[in-house]
Short mmCIF file of C-alpha atoms and ligand atoms in Angstrom, two decimals:
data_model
loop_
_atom_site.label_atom_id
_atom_site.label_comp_id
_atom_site.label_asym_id
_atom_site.label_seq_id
_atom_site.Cartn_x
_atom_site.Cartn_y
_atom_site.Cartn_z
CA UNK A 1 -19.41 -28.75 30.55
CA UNK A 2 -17.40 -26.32 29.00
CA UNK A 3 -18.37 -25.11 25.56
CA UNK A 4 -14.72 -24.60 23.47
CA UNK A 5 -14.77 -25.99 20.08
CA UNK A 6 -14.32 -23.46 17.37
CA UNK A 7 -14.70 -24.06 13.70
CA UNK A 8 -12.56 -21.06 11.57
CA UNK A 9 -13.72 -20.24 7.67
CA UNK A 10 -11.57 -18.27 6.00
CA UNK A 11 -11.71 -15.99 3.09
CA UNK A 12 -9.97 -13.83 1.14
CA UNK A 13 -6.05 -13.35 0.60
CA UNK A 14 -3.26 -15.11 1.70
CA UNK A 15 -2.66 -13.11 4.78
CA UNK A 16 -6.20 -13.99 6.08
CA UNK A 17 -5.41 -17.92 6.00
CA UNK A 18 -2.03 -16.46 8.03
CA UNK A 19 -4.28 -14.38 10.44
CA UNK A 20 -6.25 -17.56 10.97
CA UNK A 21 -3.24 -19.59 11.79
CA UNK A 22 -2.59 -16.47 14.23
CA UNK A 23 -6.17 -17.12 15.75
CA UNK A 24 -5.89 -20.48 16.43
CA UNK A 25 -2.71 -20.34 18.48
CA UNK A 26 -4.40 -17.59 20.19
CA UNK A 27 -7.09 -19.95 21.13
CA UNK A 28 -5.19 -23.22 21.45
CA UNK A 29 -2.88 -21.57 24.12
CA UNK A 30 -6.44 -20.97 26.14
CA UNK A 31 -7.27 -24.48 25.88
CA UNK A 32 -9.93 -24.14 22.85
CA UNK A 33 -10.36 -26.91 20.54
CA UNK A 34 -10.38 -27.17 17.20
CA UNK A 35 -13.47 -28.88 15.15
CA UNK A 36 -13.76 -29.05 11.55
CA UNK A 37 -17.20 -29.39 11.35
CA UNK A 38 -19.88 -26.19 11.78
CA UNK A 39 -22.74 -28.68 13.13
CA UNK A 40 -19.92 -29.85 15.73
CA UNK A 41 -19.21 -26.18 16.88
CA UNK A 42 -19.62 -24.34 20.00
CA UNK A 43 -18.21 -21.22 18.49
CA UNK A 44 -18.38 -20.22 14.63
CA UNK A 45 -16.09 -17.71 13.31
CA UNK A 46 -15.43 -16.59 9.41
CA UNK A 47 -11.88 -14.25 8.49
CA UNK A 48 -13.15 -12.60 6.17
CA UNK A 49 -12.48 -10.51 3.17
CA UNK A 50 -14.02 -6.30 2.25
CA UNK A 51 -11.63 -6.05 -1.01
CA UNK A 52 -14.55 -6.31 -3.60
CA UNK A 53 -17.86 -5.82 -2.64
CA UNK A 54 -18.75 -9.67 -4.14
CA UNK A 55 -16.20 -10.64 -1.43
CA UNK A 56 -18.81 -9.11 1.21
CA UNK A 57 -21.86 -10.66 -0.33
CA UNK A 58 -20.46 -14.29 -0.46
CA UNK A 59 -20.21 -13.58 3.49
CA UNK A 60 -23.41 -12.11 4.10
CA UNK A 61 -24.85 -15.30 2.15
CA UNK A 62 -22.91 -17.59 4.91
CA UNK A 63 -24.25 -15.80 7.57
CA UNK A 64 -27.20 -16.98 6.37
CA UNK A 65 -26.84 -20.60 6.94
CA UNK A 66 -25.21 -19.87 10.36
CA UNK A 67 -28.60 -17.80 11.42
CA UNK A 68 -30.41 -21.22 10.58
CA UNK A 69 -27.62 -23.43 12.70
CA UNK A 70 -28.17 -20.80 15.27
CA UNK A 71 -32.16 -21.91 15.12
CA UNK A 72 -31.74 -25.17 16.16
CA UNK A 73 -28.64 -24.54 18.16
CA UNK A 74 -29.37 -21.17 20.21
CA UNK A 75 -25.97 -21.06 22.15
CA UNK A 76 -23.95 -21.00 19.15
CA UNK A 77 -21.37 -18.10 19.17
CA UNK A 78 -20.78 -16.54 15.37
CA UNK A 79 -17.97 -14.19 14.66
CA UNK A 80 -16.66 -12.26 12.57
CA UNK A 81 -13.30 -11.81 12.07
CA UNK A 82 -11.02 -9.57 9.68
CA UNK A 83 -11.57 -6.72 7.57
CA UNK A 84 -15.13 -6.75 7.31
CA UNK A 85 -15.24 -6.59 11.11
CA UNK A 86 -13.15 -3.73 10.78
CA UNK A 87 -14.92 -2.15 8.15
CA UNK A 88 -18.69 -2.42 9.44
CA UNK A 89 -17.96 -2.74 13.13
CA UNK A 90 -20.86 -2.01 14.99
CA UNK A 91 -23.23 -2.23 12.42
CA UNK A 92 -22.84 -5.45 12.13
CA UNK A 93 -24.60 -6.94 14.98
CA UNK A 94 -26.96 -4.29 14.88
CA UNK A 95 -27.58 -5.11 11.19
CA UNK A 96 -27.26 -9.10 11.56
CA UNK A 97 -28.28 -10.03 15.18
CA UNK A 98 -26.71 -13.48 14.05
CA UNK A 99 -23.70 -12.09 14.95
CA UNK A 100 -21.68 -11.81 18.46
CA UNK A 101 -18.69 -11.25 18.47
CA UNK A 102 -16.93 -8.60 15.84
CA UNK A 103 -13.29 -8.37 15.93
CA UNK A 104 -10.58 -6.70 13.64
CA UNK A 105 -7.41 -8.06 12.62
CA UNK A 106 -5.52 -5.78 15.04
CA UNK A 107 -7.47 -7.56 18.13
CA UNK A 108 -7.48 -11.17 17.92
CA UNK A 109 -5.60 -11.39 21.57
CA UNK A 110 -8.95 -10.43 22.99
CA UNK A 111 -10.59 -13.00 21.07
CA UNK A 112 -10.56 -15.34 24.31
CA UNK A 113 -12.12 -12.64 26.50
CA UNK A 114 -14.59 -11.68 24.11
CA UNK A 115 -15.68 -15.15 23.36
CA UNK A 116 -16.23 -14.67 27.27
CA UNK A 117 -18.37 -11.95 26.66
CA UNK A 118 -20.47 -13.63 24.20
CA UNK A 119 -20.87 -16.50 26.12
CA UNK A 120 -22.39 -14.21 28.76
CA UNK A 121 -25.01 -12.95 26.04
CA UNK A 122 -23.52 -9.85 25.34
CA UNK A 123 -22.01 -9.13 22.02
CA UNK A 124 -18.62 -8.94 22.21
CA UNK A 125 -16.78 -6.24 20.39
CA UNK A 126 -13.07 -5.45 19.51
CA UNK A 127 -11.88 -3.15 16.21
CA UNK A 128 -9.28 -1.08 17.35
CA UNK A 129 -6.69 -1.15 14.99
CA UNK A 130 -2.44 -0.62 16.24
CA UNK A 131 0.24 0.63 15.20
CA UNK A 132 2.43 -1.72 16.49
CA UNK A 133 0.84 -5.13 16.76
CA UNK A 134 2.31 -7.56 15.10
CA UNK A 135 1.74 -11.21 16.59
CA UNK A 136 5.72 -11.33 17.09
CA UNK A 137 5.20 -13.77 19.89
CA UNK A 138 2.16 -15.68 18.70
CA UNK A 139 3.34 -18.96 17.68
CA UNK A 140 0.91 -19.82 14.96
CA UNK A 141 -1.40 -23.24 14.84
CA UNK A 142 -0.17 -24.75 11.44
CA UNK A 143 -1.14 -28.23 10.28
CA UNK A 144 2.17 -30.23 9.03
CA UNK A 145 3.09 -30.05 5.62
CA UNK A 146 5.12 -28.74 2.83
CA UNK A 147 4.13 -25.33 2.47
CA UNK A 148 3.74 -22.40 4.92
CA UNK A 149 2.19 -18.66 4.85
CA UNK A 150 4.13 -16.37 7.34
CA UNK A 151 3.39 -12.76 7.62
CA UNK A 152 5.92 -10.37 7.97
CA UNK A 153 4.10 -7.02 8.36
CA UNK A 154 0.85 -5.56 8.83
CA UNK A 155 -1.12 -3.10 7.32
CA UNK A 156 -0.26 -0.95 3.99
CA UNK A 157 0.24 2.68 4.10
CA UNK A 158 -0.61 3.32 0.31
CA UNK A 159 -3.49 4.42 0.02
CA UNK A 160 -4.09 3.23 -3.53
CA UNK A 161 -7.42 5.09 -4.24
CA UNK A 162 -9.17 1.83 -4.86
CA UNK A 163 -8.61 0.17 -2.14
CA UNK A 164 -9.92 -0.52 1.51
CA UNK A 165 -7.03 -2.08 2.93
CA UNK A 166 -5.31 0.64 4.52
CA UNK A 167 -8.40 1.39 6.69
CA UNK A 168 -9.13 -1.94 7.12
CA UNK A 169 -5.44 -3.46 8.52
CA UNK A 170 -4.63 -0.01 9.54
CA UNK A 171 -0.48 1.80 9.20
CA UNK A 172 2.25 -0.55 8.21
CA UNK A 173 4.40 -2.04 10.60
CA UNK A 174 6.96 -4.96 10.74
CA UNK A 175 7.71 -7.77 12.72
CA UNK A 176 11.39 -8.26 13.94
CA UNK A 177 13.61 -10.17 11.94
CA UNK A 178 14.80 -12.56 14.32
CA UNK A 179 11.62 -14.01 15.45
CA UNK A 180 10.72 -14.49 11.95
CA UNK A 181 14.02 -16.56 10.87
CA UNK A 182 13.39 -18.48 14.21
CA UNK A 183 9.71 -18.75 12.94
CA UNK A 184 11.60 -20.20 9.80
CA UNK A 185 13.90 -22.54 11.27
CA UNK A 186 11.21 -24.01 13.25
CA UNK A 187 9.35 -24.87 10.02
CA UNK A 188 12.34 -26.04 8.22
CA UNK A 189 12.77 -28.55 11.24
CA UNK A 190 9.20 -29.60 10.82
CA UNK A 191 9.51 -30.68 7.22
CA UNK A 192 8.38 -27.73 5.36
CA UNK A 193 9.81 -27.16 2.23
CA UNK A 194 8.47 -23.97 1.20
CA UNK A 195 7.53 -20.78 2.96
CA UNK A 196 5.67 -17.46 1.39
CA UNK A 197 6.44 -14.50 3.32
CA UNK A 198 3.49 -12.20 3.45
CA UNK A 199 2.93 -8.35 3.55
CA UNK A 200 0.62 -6.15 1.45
CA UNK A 201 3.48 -4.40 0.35
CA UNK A 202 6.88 -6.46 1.33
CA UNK A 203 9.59 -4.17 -0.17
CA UNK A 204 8.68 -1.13 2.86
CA UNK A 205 9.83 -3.90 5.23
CA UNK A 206 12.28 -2.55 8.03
CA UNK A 207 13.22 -3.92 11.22
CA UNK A 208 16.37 -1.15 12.31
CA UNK A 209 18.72 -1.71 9.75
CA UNK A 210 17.49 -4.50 8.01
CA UNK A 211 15.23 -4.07 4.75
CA UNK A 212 13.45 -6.81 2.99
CA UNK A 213 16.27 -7.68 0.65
CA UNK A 214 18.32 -8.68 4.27
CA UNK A 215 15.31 -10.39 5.72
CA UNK A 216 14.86 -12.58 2.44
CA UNK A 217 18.47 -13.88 2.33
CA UNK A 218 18.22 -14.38 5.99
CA UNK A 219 14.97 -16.37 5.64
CA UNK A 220 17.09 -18.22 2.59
CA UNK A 221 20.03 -18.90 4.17
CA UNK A 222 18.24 -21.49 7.10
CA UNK A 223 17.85 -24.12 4.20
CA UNK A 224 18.95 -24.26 0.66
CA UNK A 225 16.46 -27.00 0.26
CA UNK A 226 13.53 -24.46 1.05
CA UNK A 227 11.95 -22.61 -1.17
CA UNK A 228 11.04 -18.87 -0.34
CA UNK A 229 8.20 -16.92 -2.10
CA UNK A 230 6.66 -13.84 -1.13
CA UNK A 231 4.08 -11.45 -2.29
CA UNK A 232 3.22 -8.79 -2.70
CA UNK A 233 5.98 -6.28 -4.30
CA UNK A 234 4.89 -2.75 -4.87
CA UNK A 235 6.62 -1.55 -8.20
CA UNK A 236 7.79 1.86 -6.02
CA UNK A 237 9.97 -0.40 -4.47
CA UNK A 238 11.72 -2.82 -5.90
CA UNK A 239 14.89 -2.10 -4.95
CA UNK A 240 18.35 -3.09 -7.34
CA UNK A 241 19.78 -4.89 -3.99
CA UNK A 242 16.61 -7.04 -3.61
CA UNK A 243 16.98 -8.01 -7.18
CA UNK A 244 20.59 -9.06 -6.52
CA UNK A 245 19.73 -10.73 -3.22
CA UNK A 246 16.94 -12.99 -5.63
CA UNK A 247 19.41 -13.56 -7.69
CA UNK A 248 21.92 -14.69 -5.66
CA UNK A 249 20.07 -17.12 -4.05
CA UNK A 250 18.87 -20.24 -5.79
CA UNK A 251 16.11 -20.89 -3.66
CA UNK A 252 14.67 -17.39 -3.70
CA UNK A 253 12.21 -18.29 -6.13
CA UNK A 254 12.44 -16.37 -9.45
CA UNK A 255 8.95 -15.30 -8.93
CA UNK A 256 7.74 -11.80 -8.37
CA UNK A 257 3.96 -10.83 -8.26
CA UNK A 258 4.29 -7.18 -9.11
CA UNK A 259 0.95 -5.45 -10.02
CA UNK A 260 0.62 -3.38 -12.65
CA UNK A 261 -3.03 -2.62 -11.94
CA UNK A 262 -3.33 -0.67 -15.22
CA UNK A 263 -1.56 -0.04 -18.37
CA UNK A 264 -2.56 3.54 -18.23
CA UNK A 265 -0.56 6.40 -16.77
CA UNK A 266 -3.43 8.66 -16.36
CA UNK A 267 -5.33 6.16 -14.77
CA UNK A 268 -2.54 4.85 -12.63
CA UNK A 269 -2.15 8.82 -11.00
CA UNK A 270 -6.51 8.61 -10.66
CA UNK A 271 -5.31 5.47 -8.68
CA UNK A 272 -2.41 6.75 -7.06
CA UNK A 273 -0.29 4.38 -7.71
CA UNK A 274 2.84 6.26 -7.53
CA UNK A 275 4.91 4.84 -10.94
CA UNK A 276 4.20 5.08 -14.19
CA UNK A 277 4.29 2.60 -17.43
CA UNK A 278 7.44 3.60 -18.15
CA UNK A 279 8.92 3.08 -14.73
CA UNK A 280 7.12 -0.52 -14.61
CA UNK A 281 8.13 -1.45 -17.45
CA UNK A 282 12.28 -0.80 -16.93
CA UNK A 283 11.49 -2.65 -13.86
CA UNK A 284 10.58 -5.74 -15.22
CA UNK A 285 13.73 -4.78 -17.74
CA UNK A 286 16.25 -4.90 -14.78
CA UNK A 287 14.41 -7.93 -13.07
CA UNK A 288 15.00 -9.77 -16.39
CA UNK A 289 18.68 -9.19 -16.96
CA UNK A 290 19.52 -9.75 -13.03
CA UNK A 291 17.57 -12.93 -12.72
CA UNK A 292 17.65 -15.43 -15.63
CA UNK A 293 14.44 -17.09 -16.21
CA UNK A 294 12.19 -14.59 -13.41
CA UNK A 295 8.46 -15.01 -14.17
CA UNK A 296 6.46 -11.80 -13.24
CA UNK A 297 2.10 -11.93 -12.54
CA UNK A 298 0.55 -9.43 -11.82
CA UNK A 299 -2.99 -7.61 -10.69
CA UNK A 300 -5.36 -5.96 -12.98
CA UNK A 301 -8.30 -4.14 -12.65
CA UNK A 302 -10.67 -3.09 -15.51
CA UNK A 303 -13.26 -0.13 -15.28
CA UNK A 304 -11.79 2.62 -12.81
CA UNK A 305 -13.52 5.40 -13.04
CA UNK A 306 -12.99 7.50 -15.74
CA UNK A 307 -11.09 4.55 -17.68
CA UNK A 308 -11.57 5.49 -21.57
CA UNK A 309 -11.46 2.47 -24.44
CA UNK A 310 -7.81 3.88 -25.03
CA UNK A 311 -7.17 3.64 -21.41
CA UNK A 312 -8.26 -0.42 -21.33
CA UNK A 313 -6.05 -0.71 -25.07
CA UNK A 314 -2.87 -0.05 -22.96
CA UNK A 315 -4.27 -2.07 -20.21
CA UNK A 316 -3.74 -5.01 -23.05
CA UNK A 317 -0.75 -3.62 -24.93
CA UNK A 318 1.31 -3.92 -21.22
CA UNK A 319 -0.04 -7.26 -20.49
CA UNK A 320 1.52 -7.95 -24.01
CA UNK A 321 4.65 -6.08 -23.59
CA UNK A 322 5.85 -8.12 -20.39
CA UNK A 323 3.97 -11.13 -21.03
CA UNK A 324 3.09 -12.51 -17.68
CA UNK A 325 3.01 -15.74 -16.56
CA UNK A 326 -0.48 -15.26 -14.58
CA UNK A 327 -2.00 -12.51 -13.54
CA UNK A 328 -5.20 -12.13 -11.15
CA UNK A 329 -7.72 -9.70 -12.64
CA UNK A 330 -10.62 -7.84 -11.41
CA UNK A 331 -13.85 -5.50 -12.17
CA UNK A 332 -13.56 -2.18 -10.45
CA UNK A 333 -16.13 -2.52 -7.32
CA UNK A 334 -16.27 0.45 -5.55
CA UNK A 335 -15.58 0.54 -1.82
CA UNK A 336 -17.07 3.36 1.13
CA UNK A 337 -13.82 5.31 2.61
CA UNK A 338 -11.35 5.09 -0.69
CA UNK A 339 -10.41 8.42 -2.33
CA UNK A 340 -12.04 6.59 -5.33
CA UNK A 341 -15.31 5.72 -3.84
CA UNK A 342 -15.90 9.77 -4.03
CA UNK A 343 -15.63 9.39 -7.50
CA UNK A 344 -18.47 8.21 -9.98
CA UNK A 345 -18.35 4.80 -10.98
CA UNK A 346 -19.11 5.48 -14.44
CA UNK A 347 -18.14 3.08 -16.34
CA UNK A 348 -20.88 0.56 -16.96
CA UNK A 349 -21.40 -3.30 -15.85
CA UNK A 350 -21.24 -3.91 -18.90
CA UNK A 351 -18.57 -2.29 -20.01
CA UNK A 352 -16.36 -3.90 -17.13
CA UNK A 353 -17.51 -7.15 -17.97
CA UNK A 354 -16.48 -6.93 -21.53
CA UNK A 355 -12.81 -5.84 -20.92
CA UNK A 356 -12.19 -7.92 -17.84
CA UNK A 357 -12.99 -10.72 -20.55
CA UNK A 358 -11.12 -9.06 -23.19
CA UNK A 359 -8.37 -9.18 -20.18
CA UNK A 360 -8.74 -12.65 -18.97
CA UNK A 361 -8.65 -14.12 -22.55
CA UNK A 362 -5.68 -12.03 -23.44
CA UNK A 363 -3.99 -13.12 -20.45
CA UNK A 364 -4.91 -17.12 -21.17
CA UNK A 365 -3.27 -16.79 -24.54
CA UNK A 366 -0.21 -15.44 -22.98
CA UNK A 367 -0.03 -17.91 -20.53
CA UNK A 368 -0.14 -20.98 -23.12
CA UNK A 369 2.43 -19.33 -25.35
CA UNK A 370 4.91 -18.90 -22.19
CA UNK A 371 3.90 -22.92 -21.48
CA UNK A 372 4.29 -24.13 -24.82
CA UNK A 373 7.92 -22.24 -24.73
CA UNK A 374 8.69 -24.84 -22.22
CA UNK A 375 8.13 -27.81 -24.23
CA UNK A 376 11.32 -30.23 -24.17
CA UNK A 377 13.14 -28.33 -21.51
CA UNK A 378 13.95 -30.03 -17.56
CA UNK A 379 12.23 -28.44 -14.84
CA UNK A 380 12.96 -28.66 -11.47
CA UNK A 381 10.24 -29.48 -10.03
CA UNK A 382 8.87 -29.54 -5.73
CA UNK A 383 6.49 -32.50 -5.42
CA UNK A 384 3.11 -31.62 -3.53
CA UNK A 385 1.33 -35.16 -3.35
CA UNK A 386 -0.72 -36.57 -5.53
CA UNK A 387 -2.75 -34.61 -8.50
CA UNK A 388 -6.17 -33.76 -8.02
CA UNK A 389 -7.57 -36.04 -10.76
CA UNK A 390 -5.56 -38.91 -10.51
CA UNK A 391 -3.80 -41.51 -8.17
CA UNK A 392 -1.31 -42.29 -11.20
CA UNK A 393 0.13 -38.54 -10.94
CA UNK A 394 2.04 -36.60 -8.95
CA UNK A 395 1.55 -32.94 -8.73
CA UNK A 396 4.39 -30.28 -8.27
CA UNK A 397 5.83 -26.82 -8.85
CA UNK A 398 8.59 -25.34 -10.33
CA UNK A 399 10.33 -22.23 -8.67
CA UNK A 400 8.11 -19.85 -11.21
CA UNK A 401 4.99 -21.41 -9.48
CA UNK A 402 3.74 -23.61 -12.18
CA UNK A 403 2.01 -26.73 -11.47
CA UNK A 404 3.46 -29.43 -13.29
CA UNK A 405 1.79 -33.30 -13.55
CA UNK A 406 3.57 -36.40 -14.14
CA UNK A 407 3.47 -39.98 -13.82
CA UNK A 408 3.93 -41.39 -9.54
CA UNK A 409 6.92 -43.02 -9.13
CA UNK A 410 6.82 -44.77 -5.69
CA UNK A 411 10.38 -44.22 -4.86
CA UNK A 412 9.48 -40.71 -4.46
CA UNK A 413 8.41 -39.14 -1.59
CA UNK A 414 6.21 -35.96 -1.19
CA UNK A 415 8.45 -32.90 -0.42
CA UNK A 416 11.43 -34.08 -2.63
CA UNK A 417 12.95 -31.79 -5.75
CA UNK A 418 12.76 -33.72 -9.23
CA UNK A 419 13.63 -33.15 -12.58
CA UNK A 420 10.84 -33.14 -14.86
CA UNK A 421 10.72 -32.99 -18.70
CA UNK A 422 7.83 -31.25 -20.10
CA UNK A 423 6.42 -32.70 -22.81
CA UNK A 424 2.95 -31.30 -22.97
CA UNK A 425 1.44 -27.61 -21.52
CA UNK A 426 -1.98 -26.01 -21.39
CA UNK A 427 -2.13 -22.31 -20.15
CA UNK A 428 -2.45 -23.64 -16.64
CA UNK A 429 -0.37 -26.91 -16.37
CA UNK A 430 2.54 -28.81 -17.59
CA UNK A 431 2.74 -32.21 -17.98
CA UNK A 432 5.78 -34.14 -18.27
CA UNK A 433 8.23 -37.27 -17.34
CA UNK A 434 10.80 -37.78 -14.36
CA UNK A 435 14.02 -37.36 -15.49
CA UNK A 436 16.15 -37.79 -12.26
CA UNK A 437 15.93 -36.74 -9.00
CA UNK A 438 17.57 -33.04 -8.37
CA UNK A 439 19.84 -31.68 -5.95
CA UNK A 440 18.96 -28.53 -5.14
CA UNK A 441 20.98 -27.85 -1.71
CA UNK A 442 24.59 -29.00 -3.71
CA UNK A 443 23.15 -26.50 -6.72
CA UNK A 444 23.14 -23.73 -3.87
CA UNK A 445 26.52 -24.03 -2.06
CA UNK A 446 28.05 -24.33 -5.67
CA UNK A 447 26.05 -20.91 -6.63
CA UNK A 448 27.07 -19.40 -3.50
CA UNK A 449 30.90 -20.42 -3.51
N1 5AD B 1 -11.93 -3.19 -6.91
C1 5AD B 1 -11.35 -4.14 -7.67
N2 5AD B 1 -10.16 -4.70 -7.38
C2 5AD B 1 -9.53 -4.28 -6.26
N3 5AD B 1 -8.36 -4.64 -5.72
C3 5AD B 1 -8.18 -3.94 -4.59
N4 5AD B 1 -9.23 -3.12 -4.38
C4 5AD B 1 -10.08 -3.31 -5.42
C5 5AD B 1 -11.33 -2.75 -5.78
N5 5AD B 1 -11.91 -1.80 -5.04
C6 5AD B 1 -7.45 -5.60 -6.33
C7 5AD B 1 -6.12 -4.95 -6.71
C8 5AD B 1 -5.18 -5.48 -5.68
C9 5AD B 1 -5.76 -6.84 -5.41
C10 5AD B 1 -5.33 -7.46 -4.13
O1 5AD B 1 -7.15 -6.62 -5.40
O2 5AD B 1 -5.77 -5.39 -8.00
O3 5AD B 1 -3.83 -5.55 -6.13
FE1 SF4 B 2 -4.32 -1.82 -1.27
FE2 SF4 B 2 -2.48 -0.44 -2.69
FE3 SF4 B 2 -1.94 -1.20 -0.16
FE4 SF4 B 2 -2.09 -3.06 -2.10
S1 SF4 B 2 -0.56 -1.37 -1.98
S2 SF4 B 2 -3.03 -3.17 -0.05
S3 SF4 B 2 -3.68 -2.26 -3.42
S4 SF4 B 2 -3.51 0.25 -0.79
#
């Protein structure tokens, strides 16, 4: 009997859940199955995440439970997949003889043949990162739906001082334009009515002449009735034409995750971050007066080393300057490898814990201020299925990626563009009632004519 059914866990960013879809139509195409179920597995593997170091533990806890499957079920495979493969490598079975397989994001067309490997009892080993893989050709396992992740380069050439990414997903480098409209079309065919194109730093995108601002309006241009998001921007460059290109495009959501990181130009050069406040914050100037109605979030991270109680103050005063509409936020965990990691981590637990609060209160007051500014006005709104706590409400979002509940009408069907008044917002949903439905491909070709 052959043993083939693999059970994936994922963790981490967006790209990982991409890299996963990657995996499985790696696997698929060698006749693996797919289970949902650990108990049910022949082979376990977990994508996983080195960002923070609590990202690590949560894994090494995991591994855990998967030593004690392994007890009762002895030819279990376990892998590890991602950046903590390619972080620890070898180490990894030698630290954690749970584990058999170790393979980096830059290798998962050798997953089949190391599975082999494992199989065989041997542990099965692949981190070599490229500087040209890509998965052009990989047609990715996706489940139907509405919503899609599709990544569009690899790797991040940086080198933020904080971070492990660059050594983890190795030198940037894109895919080719054309295979990822096709990628496109074939998901707009399927149903999907919203795809987020992924890259740790989208705006260095090139494929010969074409920069991200082309491959955007290309992705656009398949369906006005999709949606296209994508993350993440690096405020170096933003470029005036990809501002233009949002603009011009009505369903080029008027979204842009653009992290700031800190509100502290000395801090931002300890992090190499390559702008300062100034520069950010004309930025978000020009984004505003090119695209009506643009919602920025953003990335923080509290306690760098060296950061000063002045240095977290403009942290907050930025946050209040451009007023986000959501921002992810972070305590400074140090990471082996970074430029950053060489320096001490001295500001205390404490310390970070009390001004990523200070942050994440700020940040909920700003959010509930931008929601109640909503009150009364018609949202368009993509509906998701039902919402989480009730089979009475639908759940949506509007273009600036806010969830929005309201009453189920049954003439409505999943994947369909409503209007939606809001009549009621916390600092993480609005609530509201159908107005009509909304025609968003007629809104397009009148935009574009
Ligand atoms: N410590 C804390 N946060 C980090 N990030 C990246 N590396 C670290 C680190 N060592 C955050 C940054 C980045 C986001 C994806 O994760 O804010 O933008
Ligand atoms: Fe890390 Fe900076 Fe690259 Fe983002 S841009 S992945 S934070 S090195």
């Amino acid at each position: 009997m052959q043993k083939n059914k693999v059970y994936i866990e994922t963790y981490g960013c967006q790209m990982n859940l991409a890299d996963t879809e990657i995996v499985r139509g790696i696997l698929q195409n060698k006749g693996f199955d797919r289970t949902d179920s650990a108990d049910d597995a022949d082979i376990v593997l977990l994508n996983t995440c080195s960002i923070r170091e609590n990202a690590e533990q949560r894994i090494y806890g995991r591994l855990g439970n998967f030593k004690n499957l392994k007890g009762s079920k002895p030819e279990l495979v376990v892998g590890i997949l991602g950046c903590m493969a390619e972080r620890l490598r070898k180490n990894l079975v030698e630290e954690k003889s749970v584990v058999d397989l170790v393979v980096g994001p830059d290798e998962y067309r050798r997953l089949p043949e190391l599975i082999e490997v494992a199989y065989n009892g041997d542990k099965g080993i692949g981190v070599k990162l490229s500087k040209t893989e890509t998965y052009d050709d990989i047609i990715p396992h996706r489940e139907d739906g509405l919503q899609a992740w599709l990544s569009v380069m690899r790797g991040c050439d940086k080198f933020c001082t904080f971070c492990v990414v660059p050594f983890t997903r190795g030198r940037e480098r894109s895919r080719s334009l054309a295979s990822i409209v096709d990628e496109v079309k074939q998901l707009a065919e399927r149903g999907f009515k919203e795809i987020t194109l992924l890259g740790q730093n989208v705006n260095s995108y090139r494929d010969n002449n074409s920069d991200f601002a082309n491959l955007l309006a290309a992705c656009a241009e398949v369906d006005r009735t999709m949606r296209i998001r994508y993350t993440t921007s690096h405020p170096q460059d933003l470029s005036d034409k990809l501002l233009i290109t949002i603009a011009e495009h009505q369903n080029i959501c008027n979204y842009i995750h653009l992290p700031v990181q800190s509100g502290s130009d000395r801090i931002l050069e300890l992090m190499n971050r390559t702008y300062t406040i100034d520069h950010y914050l004309k930025l978000i100037e020009k984004s505003r007066k090119n695209i009506p109605g643009v919602s920025f979030s953003t990335d923080i991270i509290a306690g760098f080393p060296t950061e000063t109680y002045e240095d977290h103050v403009m942290t907050l005063d930025i946050m209040r300057e451009v007023k986000y509409d959501g921002a992810y936020m972070f305590k400074y965990s140090p990471r082996e490898g970074t430029k950053a990691y060489r320096m001490k981590d001295d500001v205390s637990e404490e310390t970070k814990s009390n001004r990523l609060h200070e942050i994440i209160d700020l940040q909920q007051q700003i959010s509930f201020e931008k929601n109640q500014e909503l009150l009364g006005t018609d949202e368009v709104v993509l509906v998701e299925g039902l919402s989480r706590k009730s089979d009475e409400f639908y759940a949506g979002r509007t273009d600036t990626n806010k969830v929005v509940i309201f009453p189920k009408k049954n003439e409505i069907a999943q994947g369909s563009y409503v209007s939606v008044k809001i009549n009621k917002a916390t600092h993480a949903t609005l609530f509201g009632n159908f107005v009509d439905i909304a025609d968003v491909a007629n809104d397009n070709l009148a935009l574009i004519a």
